[in-house]
Amino acid sequence: MRFRIKPLSEQVIVITGASSGIGLATARMAARRGAAVVLAARNRDAIEQAAREIRHHGGSALAVRCDVAEEDQVRDVAEAARNAFGGFDTWVNNAGVSIFGKIMDVPVDEMRKLFETNFWGVVNGSMVAVDHLGRRGGVLINMGSVLSERAVPIQGVYSASKFAVRAFTDALRMELEHDRLPVAVTLVKPSSIDTPFREHATNHADGIPNLPPPVYAPETVARAVLHAAEHPRRDITVGFGGKMIDWMGAAFPRMTDRLMERRAVWDQQINGNFETAERPDGLWEHGEGLRERGDAPRMVMEHSVFTQARLHPMMTGLLAVGAGAAAAFALRRPDRGADRIEEDRSRDVDTSWDKRRAAVGRTAYAP
């Protein structure tokens, strides 16, 4: 399944859920790096304004309104990309919504609606993308979550949808590799990200939705997505906090259950420490667009050293070797200093002994 993957500056990239958050950050970053971008989302005004902004700065962008739950609308996005740019090279299934609340408090019709976007939206996008890329080669990137590996309370329905996305993506990848089709498939799994995610979520909890720390900037995910567009990986976890949850859940599942059941974990997701204005329910209608960041006061990590190390292992290895050499050199210098001090002490002792012996000699033999 060897095929040439174009440099980002030569690619056409389709991004769903591009009106805000990770999708918007990825579209803007891709355009700055020379890619032509097709922005797809329910919020027509937001993506059209974002496309105008990109073109104003010299980039190439096309906005196509799309509800990813509707297969026909997803196919319209692919057709628009073919008409405008002759096709596309990378397709990013990013659109998603969430529900906060205990599973028993969430109506089943809302669960189904969430799966229409989070799961069936990925299915629709993947089918359309593979139909096109299977003939010319390219990259399919699906947006999972660290909750694709470990479910959490309060976001149980969202976790279930992301588990389904991971299973679908893994199975699709194996089938494409078996059939030797020239499509690379990557699953990106972000940790908590500072986007309008919680503002757009449906809330059945007794409090204000929040994201457990550490919280990372949307650009950390955008960089991972664009890296995968040029250097496909099986999966990429963004943020060490999420990777820790993954490791703990795999190694100590019951202990992790107990930790998740503690009140502190629930309070991290639901609290009343800040005020929010009334917003549209993103489950049923599009949310506020053109905002990459959320509005909650929180500390945000602008970079993930863990993710960068995983994406660039050779550079990280060279830096580690350089750091080790510098540390070894630094540790050697005090040793030489200590040797000199010891030599000085020995010299002082010898000198003092010679002086005392001379003094004794003068006293014993003085005329």
Coordinates of C-alpha atoms in Angstrom, one line a residue:
M1 CA 0.0 0.0 0.0
R2 CA 2.8 2.4 -0.8
F3 CA 1.8 5.7 -2.3
R4 CA 3.1 9.2 -2.3
I5 CA 1.8 11.5 0.3
K6 CA 2.0 15.2 -0.8
P7 CA 3.6 17.9 1.4
L8 CA 1.0 19.9 3.2
S9 CA 1.6 22.9 1.0
E10 CA 0.4 20.9 -2.0
Q11 CA -2.6 19.3 -0.3
V12 CA -6.4 19.9 -0.3
I13 CA -7.8 19.2 3.1
V14 CA -11.5 18.7 4.0
I15 CA -12.3 19.4 7.6
T16 CA -15.7 18.8 9.2
G17 CA -16.8 20.7 12.3
A18 CA -14.7 23.6 11.0
S19 CA -16.8 26.4 12.4
S20 CA -15.1 26.5 15.8
G21 CA -12.7 24.7 18.2
I22 CA -10.3 22.2 16.9
G23 CA -11.7 22.2 13.4
L24 CA -11.4 26.0 13.0
A25 CA -7.9 26.0 14.5
T26 CA -6.8 23.2 12.1
A27 CA -8.3 24.9 9.1
R28 CA -6.5 28.2 9.9
M29 CA -3.2 26.4 10.6
A30 CA -3.4 24.3 7.4
A31 CA -4.1 27.4 5.3
R32 CA -1.1 29.3 6.9
R33 CA 1.1 26.3 5.9
G34 CA -0.1 26.5 2.3
A35 CA -2.9 23.9 2.1
A36 CA -6.1 24.5 0.3
V37 CA -8.9 24.0 2.9
V38 CA -12.6 22.9 2.5
L39 CA -14.5 23.9 5.7
A40 CA -17.6 22.0 6.4
A41 CA -20.1 22.6 9.3
R42 CA -23.7 23.4 10.1
N43 CA -23.0 27.0 10.8
R44 CA -22.9 28.5 7.3
D45 CA -22.2 32.0 8.4
A46 CA -19.2 31.0 10.5
I47 CA -17.4 28.9 7.9
E48 CA -18.1 31.4 5.1
Q49 CA -16.5 34.1 7.2
A50 CA -13.6 31.8 8.1
A51 CA -13.1 31.1 4.4
R52 CA -13.1 34.8 3.6
E53 CA -10.5 35.4 6.3
I54 CA -8.2 32.7 4.9
R55 CA -8.5 34.0 1.3
H56 CA -7.9 37.6 2.6
H57 CA -4.5 36.4 3.9
G58 CA -3.6 34.8 0.6
G59 CA -4.9 31.2 1.2
S60 CA -7.3 29.0 -0.6
A61 CA -10.5 28.1 1.1
L62 CA -14.0 26.9 0.3
A63 CA -17.0 26.8 2.7
V64 CA -19.7 24.1 2.4
R65 CA -22.6 23.8 4.8
C66 CA -23.0 20.3 6.0
D67 CA -24.7 18.2 8.7
V68 CA -22.4 15.2 8.9
A69 CA -25.4 13.0 10.0
E70 CA -26.8 13.4 6.5
E71 CA -24.9 11.3 4.0
D72 CA -26.1 13.3 1.0
Q73 CA -24.7 16.5 2.5
V74 CA -21.4 14.8 3.2
R75 CA -21.2 13.7 -0.5
D76 CA -22.0 17.3 -1.5
V77 CA -18.8 18.4 0.4
A78 CA -16.7 15.9 -1.6
E79 CA -18.3 17.0 -4.9
A80 CA -17.6 20.7 -4.0
A81 CA -14.0 19.9 -3.3
R82 CA -13.7 18.1 -6.7
N83 CA -15.3 21.0 -8.5
A84 CA -13.2 23.7 -6.8
F85 CA -9.8 21.9 -6.4
G86 CA -10.0 18.8 -8.5
G87 CA -10.3 16.6 -5.4
F88 CA -8.8 16.3 -2.0
D89 CA -5.8 14.6 -0.3
T90 CA -6.8 14.5 3.3
W91 CA -10.2 14.2 5.0
V92 CA -10.6 15.0 8.7
N93 CA -13.7 13.8 10.4
N94 CA -13.8 16.3 13.3
A95 CA -17.4 17.2 13.9
G96 CA -18.7 16.2 17.3
V97 CA -21.1 17.1 20.2
S98 CA -21.4 16.0 23.8
I99 CA -23.9 15.4 26.6
F100 CA -23.1 16.0 30.3
G101 CA -25.2 14.0 32.8
K102 CA -25.7 10.5 34.3
I103 CA -26.8 8.0 31.7
M104 CA -30.1 7.3 33.5
D105 CA -30.9 11.1 33.2
V106 CA -30.3 11.4 29.5
P107 CA -33.3 10.8 27.2
V108 CA -32.7 8.0 24.6
D109 CA -33.6 10.3 21.7
E110 CA -30.7 12.6 22.7
M111 CA -28.3 9.6 22.9
R112 CA -29.4 8.6 19.3
K113 CA -28.9 12.2 18.1
L114 CA -25.4 12.3 19.6
F115 CA -24.5 9.1 17.8
E116 CA -25.9 10.5 14.6
T117 CA -23.1 13.1 14.7
N118 CA -20.3 11.5 16.6
F119 CA -20.4 8.0 15.1
W120 CA -22.5 8.1 12.0
G121 CA -20.9 11.4 10.9
V122 CA -17.6 9.6 11.0
V123 CA -19.0 6.7 9.1
N124 CA -20.5 8.9 6.4
G125 CA -17.3 10.9 6.1
S126 CA -15.1 7.9 6.0
M127 CA -17.1 6.2 3.3
V128 CA -17.1 9.2 1.1
A129 CA -13.4 9.9 1.7
V130 CA -12.3 6.3 1.0
D131 CA -14.5 6.2 -2.2
H132 CA -12.4 9.2 -3.5
L133 CA -9.0 8.5 -1.9
G134 CA -9.0 4.8 -2.8
R135 CA -8.5 5.8 -6.4
R136 CA -5.8 8.5 -6.0
G137 CA -4.3 7.9 -2.5
G138 CA -4.5 10.0 0.6
V139 CA -5.1 10.3 4.3
L140 CA -8.2 9.8 6.4
I141 CA -8.1 11.2 10.0
N142 CA -10.8 10.5 12.5
M143 CA -11.2 12.4 15.7
G144 CA -11.5 10.1 18.6
S145 CA -10.8 11.0 22.2
V146 CA -8.9 9.8 25.2
L147 CA -12.4 8.6 26.2
S148 CA -12.1 6.2 23.2
E149 CA -9.9 4.2 25.6
R150 CA -11.4 4.9 29.0
A151 CA -15.0 5.8 29.8
V152 CA -15.8 8.4 32.5
P153 CA -18.9 9.1 34.4
I154 CA -21.0 12.2 33.5
Q155 CA -19.9 11.8 29.9
G156 CA -20.9 8.2 29.5
V157 CA -22.8 8.6 26.2
Y158 CA -20.0 10.7 24.7
S159 CA -17.5 8.0 25.8
A160 CA -19.6 5.3 24.2
S161 CA -19.7 7.2 20.8
K162 CA -15.9 7.6 20.9
F163 CA -15.4 3.9 21.7
A164 CA -17.5 3.2 18.6
V165 CA -15.4 5.6 16.5
R166 CA -12.2 3.8 17.6
A167 CA -13.6 0.4 16.8
F168 CA -14.8 1.5 13.4
T169 CA -11.6 3.2 12.6
D170 CA -9.4 0.2 13.6
A171 CA -11.6 -2.2 11.5
L172 CA -11.6 0.1 8.5
R173 CA -7.9 0.5 8.6
M174 CA -7.3 -3.3 8.6
E175 CA -9.7 -3.8 5.7
L176 CA -8.1 -1.1 3.6
E177 CA -4.6 -2.5 4.3
H178 CA -5.9 -6.0 3.4
D179 CA -7.3 -4.7 0.1
R180 CA -4.1 -2.7 -0.5
L181 CA -5.9 0.5 -1.0
P182 CA -3.7 3.6 -0.9
V183 CA -5.5 5.2 2.1
A184 CA -3.7 5.8 5.4
V185 CA -6.0 6.0 8.4
T186 CA -5.1 7.8 11.7
L187 CA -7.1 8.1 14.9
V188 CA -6.4 11.3 16.9
K189 CA -7.3 11.1 20.6
P190 CA -7.3 14.5 22.3
S191 CA -7.3 15.0 26.1
S192 CA -9.3 17.9 27.6
I193 CA -9.0 20.8 25.1
D194 CA -9.8 24.5 25.6
T195 CA -12.6 24.8 23.0
P196 CA -16.3 25.7 23.2
F197 CA -17.0 22.0 23.6
R198 CA -18.7 22.3 27.0
E199 CA -20.6 25.5 26.0
H200 CA -22.1 23.6 23.0
A201 CA -22.9 20.5 25.0
T202 CA -26.3 19.4 26.2
N203 CA -26.4 19.5 30.0
H204 CA -28.4 17.2 32.3
A205 CA -26.1 17.6 35.3
D206 CA -26.7 19.5 38.4
G207 CA -24.2 22.3 37.7
I208 CA -22.1 23.8 34.9
P209 CA -20.1 21.5 32.6
N210 CA -16.4 21.7 32.9
L211 CA -13.3 19.8 31.6
P212 CA -11.0 18.0 33.9
P213 CA -7.4 19.3 34.0
P214 CA -4.9 19.4 32.4
V215 CA -6.5 21.3 29.6
Y216 CA -4.6 21.9 26.3
A217 CA -4.8 24.5 23.6
P218 CA -6.7 23.5 20.4
E219 CA -3.5 24.2 18.4
T220 CA -1.9 21.1 20.1
V221 CA -4.5 19.0 18.3
A222 CA -4.3 20.9 15.1
R223 CA -0.5 20.3 15.0
A224 CA -1.1 16.6 15.5
V225 CA -3.7 16.4 12.7
L226 CA -1.5 18.2 10.2
H227 CA 1.5 16.0 11.2
A228 CA -0.7 13.0 10.4
A229 CA -1.7 14.5 7.1
E230 CA 2.0 14.3 6.0
H231 CA 3.2 11.5 8.2
P232 CA 0.3 9.1 9.0
R233 CA 0.3 7.3 12.3
R234 CA -2.0 4.5 13.5
D235 CA -3.1 6.8 16.4
I236 CA -1.9 9.9 18.2
T237 CA -2.8 10.8 21.8
V238 CA -2.7 14.6 22.4
G239 CA -1.7 15.4 26.0
F240 CA 0.0 13.4 28.6
G241 CA -2.9 13.7 31.0
G242 CA -5.1 11.6 28.7
K243 CA -2.3 9.1 28.1
M244 CA -2.1 8.6 31.9
I245 CA -5.8 7.7 32.0
D246 CA -5.3 5.3 29.2
W247 CA -2.4 3.6 30.9
M248 CA -4.1 3.4 34.3
G249 CA -7.3 2.0 32.8
A250 CA -5.4 -0.7 30.9
A251 CA -3.1 -1.7 33.8
F252 CA -5.5 -1.2 36.8
P253 CA -9.0 -1.2 35.5
R254 CA -10.8 -1.7 38.8
M255 CA -8.6 0.8 40.7
T256 CA -9.3 3.3 38.0
D257 CA -13.0 2.7 38.3
R258 CA -12.7 3.5 42.0
L259 CA -10.8 6.7 41.3
M260 CA -13.4 7.7 38.7
E261 CA -16.2 7.1 41.3
R262 CA -14.8 9.6 43.7
R263 CA -16.5 12.9 44.2
A264 CA -13.4 14.8 43.1
V265 CA -13.6 13.4 39.5
W266 CA -17.3 14.4 39.3
D267 CA -16.6 17.9 40.6
Q268 CA -13.9 18.4 37.9
Q269 CA -16.6 17.9 35.3
I270 CA -19.5 19.7 36.9
N271 CA -19.1 22.9 39.0
G272 CA -20.4 26.4 39.4
N273 CA -17.3 28.4 39.6
F274 CA -18.1 30.6 36.7
E275 CA -21.1 32.1 34.9
T276 CA -22.1 31.3 31.3
A277 CA -24.6 32.9 29.1
E278 CA -27.5 30.9 27.6
R279 CA -26.2 29.3 24.4
P280 CA -27.8 27.1 21.6
D281 CA -27.9 23.4 22.3
G282 CA -25.3 22.1 20.0
L283 CA -27.0 18.7 19.9
W284 CA -29.9 20.0 17.9
E285 CA -28.6 23.2 16.3
H286 CA -25.2 24.7 15.5
G287 CA -23.4 26.5 18.2
E288 CA -21.7 29.9 18.2
G289 CA -19.0 29.9 15.5
L290 CA -15.5 31.4 14.9
R291 CA -14.3 30.7 18.4
E292 CA -11.3 28.4 18.9
R293 CA -11.2 28.7 22.7
G294 CA -13.7 28.2 25.4
D295 CA -14.7 31.0 27.8
A296 CA -14.1 29.3 31.2
P297 CA -11.2 30.8 33.3
R298 CA -8.7 28.0 33.4
M299 CA -5.0 27.3 33.0
V300 CA -4.3 26.1 29.5
M301 CA -1.2 24.3 28.3
E302 CA -0.2 25.7 25.0
H303 CA 2.1 22.7 24.1
S304 CA 2.3 19.0 24.9
V305 CA 5.9 17.9 25.3
F306 CA 4.6 14.3 25.4
T307 CA 2.8 14.6 22.1
Q308 CA 5.7 16.4 20.4
A309 CA 8.1 13.7 21.6
R310 CA 5.8 10.9 20.2
L311 CA 5.5 12.8 16.8
H312 CA 9.2 13.5 16.5
P313 CA 11.0 10.6 18.2
M314 CA 14.3 11.1 16.3
M315 CA 14.6 14.8 17.2
T316 CA 13.6 14.0 20.7
G317 CA 16.3 11.3 20.8
L318 CA 18.9 13.7 19.6
L319 CA 17.9 16.3 22.1
A320 CA 18.0 13.6 24.9
V321 CA 21.5 12.6 23.8
G322 CA 22.6 16.2 23.7
A323 CA 21.2 16.8 27.1
G324 CA 22.8 13.7 28.5
A325 CA 26.2 14.7 27.1
A326 CA 25.8 18.2 28.6
A327 CA 24.8 16.7 32.0
A328 CA 27.8 14.3 31.9
F329 CA 30.2 17.2 31.1
A330 CA 28.7 19.3 33.9
L331 CA 29.0 16.4 36.3
R332 CA 32.7 15.8 35.4
R333 CA 33.7 19.4 36.1
P334 CA 33.0 19.4 39.9
D335 CA 35.0 16.1 40.1
R336 CA 38.1 17.8 38.8
G337 CA 37.5 20.7 41.1
A338 CA 37.2 18.3 44.0
D339 CA 40.5 16.7 42.9
R340 CA 42.2 20.1 42.9
I341 CA 40.8 20.9 46.4
E342 CA 42.1 17.6 47.6
E343 CA 45.5 18.3 46.1
D344 CA 45.5 21.7 47.7
R345 CA 44.7 20.2 51.1
S346 CA 47.5 17.6 50.7
R347 CA 49.9 20.4 49.8
D348 CA 48.8 22.4 52.8
V349 CA 49.3 19.4 55.1
D350 CA 52.8 18.7 53.6
T351 CA 53.8 22.4 54.0
S352 CA 52.6 22.6 57.6
W353 CA 54.5 19.4 58.5
D354 CA 57.7 20.8 56.9
K355 CA 57.3 24.0 58.9
R356 CA 56.7 22.2 62.2
R357 CA 59.8 19.9 61.5
A358 CA 61.9 23.0 60.7
A359 CA 60.7 24.7 63.9
V360 CA 61.6 21.7 66.0
G361 CA 65.0 21.5 64.4
R362 CA 65.7 25.1 65.2
T363 CA 64.7 24.7 68.9
A364 CA 66.8 21.5 69.4
Y365 CA 70.0 22.7 67.7
A366 CA 70.0 26.4 68.3
P367 CA 73.5 27.6 69.5

